[in-house]
mmCIF file of C-alpha atoms in Angstrom:
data_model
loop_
_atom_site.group_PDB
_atom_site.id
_atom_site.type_symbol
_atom_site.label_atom_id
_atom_site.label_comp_id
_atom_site.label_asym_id
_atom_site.label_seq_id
_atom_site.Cartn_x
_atom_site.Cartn_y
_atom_site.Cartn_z
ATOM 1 C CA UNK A 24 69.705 107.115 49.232
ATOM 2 C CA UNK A 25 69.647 110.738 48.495
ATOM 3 C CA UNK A 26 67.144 112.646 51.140
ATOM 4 C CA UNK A 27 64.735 114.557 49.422
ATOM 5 C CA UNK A 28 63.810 118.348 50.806
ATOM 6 C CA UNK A 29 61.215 119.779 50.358
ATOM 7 C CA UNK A 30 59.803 123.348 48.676
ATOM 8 C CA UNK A 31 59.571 125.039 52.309
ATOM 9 C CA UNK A 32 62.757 124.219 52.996
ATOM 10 C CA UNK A 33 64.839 125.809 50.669
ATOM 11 C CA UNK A 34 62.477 128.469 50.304
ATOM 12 C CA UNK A 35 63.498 128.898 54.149
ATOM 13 C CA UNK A 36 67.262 129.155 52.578
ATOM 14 C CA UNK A 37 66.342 132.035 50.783
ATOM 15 C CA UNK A 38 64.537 133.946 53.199
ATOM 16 C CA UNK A 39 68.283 133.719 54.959
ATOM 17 C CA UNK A 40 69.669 135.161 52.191
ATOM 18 C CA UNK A 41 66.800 138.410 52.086
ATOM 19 C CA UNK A 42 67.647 138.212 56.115
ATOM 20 C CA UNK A 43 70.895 139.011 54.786
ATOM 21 C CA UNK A 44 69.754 141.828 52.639
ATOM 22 C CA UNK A 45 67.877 143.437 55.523
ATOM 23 C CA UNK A 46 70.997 143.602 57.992
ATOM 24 C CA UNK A 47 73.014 145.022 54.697
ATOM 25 C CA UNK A 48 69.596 147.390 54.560
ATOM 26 C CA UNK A 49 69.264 146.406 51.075
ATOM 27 C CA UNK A 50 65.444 145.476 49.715
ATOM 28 C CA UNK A 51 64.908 142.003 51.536
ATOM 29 C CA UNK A 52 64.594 139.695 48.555
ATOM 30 C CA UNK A 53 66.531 136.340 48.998
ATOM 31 C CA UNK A 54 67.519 133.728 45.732
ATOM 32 C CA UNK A 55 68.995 130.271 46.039
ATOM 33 C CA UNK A 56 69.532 127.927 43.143
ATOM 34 C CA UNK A 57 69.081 124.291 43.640
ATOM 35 C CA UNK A 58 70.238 122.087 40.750
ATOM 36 C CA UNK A 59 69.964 117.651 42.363
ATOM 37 C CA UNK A 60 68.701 118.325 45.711
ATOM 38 C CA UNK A 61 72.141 121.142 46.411
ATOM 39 C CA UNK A 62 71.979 124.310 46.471
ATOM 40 C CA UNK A 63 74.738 125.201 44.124
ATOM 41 C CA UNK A 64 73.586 129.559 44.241
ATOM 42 C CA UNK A 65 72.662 131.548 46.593
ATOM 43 C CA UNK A 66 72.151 135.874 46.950
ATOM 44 C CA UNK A 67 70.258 138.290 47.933
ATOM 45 C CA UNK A 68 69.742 141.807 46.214
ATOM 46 C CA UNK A 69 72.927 144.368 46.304
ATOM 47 C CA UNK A 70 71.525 146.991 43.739
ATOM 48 C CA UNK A 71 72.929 149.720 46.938
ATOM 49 C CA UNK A 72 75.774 147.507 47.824
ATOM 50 C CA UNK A 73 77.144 147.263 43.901
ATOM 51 C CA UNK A 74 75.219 150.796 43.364
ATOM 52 C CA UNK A 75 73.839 148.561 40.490
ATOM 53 C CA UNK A 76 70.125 148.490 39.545
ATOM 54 C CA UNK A 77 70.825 145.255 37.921
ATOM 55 C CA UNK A 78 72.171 143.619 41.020
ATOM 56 C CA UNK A 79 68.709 141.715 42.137
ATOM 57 C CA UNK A 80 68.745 138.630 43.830
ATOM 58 C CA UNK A 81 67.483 136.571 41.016
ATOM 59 C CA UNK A 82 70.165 138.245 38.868
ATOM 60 C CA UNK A 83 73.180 137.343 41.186
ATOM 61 C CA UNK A 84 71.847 133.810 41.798
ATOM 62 C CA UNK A 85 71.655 133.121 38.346
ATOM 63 C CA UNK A 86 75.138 134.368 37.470
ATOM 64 C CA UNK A 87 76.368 132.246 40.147
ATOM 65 C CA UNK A 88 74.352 129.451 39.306
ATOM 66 C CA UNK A 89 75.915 129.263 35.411
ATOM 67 C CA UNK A 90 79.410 129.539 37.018
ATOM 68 C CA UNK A 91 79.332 126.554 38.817
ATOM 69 C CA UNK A 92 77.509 124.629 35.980
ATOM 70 C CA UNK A 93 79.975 125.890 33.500
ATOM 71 C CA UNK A 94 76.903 126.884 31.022
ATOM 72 C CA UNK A 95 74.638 128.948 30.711
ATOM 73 C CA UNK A 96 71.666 127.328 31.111
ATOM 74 C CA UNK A 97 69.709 126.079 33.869
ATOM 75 C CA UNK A 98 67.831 123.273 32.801
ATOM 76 C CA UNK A 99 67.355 120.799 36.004
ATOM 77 C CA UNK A 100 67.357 123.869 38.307
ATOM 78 C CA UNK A 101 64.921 125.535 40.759
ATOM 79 C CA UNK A 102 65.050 128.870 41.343
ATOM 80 C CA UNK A 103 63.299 129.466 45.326
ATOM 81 C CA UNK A 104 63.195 133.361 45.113
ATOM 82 C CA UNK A 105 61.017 135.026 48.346
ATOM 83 C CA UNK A 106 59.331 137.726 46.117
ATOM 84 C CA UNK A 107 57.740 137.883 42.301
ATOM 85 C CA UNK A 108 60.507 138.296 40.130
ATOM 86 C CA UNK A 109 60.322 141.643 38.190
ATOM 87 C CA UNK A 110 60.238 141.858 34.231
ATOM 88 C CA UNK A 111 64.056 142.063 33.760
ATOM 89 C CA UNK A 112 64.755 139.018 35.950
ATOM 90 C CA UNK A 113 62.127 137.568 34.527
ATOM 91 C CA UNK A 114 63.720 137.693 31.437
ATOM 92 C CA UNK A 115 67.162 136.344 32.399
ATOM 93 C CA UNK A 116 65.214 133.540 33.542
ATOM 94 C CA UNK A 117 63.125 132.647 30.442
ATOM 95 C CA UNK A 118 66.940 132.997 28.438
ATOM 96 C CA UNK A 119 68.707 130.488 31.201
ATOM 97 C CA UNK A 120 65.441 127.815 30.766
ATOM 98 C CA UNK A 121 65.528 127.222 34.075
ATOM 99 C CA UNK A 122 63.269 124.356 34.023
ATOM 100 C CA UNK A 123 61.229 125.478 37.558
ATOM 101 C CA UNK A 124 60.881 128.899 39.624
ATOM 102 C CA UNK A 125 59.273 128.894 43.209
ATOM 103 C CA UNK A 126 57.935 132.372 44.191
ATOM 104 C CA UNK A 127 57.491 133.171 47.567
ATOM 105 C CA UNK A 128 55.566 136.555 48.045
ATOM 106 C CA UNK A 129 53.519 138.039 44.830
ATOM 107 C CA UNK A 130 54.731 141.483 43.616
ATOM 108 C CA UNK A 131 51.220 143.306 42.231
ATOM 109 C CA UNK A 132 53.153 146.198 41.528
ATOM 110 C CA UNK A 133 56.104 145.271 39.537
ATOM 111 C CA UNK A 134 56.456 141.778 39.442
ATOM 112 C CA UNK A 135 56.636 139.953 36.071
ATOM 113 C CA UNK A 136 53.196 138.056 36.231
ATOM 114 C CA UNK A 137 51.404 141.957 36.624
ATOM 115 C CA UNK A 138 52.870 143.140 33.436
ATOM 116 C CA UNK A 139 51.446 139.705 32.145
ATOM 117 C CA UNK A 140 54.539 138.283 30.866
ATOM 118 C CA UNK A 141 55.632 134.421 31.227
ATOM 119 C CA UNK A 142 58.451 132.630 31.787
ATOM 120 C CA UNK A 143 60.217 129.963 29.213
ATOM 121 C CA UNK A 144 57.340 127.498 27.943
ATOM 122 C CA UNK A 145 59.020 124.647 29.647
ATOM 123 C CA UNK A 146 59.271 126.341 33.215
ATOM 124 C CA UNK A 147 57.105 125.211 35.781
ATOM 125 C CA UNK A 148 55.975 128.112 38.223
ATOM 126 C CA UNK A 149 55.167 127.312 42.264
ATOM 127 C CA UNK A 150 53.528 130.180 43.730
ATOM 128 C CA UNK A 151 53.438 130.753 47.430
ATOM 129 C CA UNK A 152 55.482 129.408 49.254
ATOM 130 C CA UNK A 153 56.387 130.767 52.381
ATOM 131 C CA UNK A 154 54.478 133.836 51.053
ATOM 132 C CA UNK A 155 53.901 135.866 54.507
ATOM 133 C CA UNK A 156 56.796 135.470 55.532
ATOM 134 C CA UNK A 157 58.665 136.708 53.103
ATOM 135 C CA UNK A 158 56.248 139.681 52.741
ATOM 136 C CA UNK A 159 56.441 140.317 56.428
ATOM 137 C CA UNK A 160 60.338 141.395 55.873
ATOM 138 C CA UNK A 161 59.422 143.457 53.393
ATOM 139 C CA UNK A 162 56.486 145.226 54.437
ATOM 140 C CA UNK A 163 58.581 145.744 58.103
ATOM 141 C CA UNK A 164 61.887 147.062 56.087
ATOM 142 C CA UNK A 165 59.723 149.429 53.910
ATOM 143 C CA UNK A 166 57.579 150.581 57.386
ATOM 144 C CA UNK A 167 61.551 150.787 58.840
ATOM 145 C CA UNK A 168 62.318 153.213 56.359
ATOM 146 C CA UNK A 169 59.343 155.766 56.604
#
């Protein structure tokens, strides 16, 4: 019988992945993509690594994500990202139908939900999870930098 894991723990997996970021001091966001209990995606943002504005988290994991599945869509996928995605990866996720997104940390500022957008009709949205800890990375890589 397939073991079943929960939201926390992959949402763990991603904050890896913004771990990752930080080291690379790149913005700590972390993405994973889990598609039957696997994780079959997994990034973190490079916009300075790629010199790409494009290059967010959500963005890579995505791309990655439709490689292995050999489509483009991500129906039967979760998307565990540790901060609100923003309007442009927002979009890339309503196009892939990902059929579920976890947030981790809200974005006021610029994520998609402030600029009162939504995601693909059929996409469930978990907000929360993990949610100070993922804002705790950020908040001590932005203090880092002043």
């Amino acid at each position: 019988m397939e073991e079943l894991f929960s939201d926390e723990y992959f949402m763990q997996k991603a904050l890896q992945e913004a771990e990752i970021a930080y080291e690379k001091d790149e913005i700590p966001v972390g993405a994973i993509v889990v598609c039957n209990n696997k994780i079959i995606a997994k990034s973190h943002n490079l916009t300075e690594t790629l010199t790409d504005v494009t290059a967010h988290a959500e963005m890579q994991a995505i791309t990655a994500a439709a490689n292995y599945l050999g489509g483009k869509y991500l129906k039967e996928c979760t998307l565990y990202v540790t901060l609100e995605p923003c309007v442009m990866c927002a979009g890339a996720l309503y196009w892939s139908q990902i059929s579920r997104v976890v947030i981790g940390a809200a974005d006021e500022k610029r994520g998609f939900k402030s600029k009162m957008l939504q995601l693909h009709p059929k996409t469930e949205i978990v907000e929360g999870v993990l949610a100070n800890e993922g804002k705790k990375l950020l908040l001590d890589f932005f203090q880092q930098k002043r």
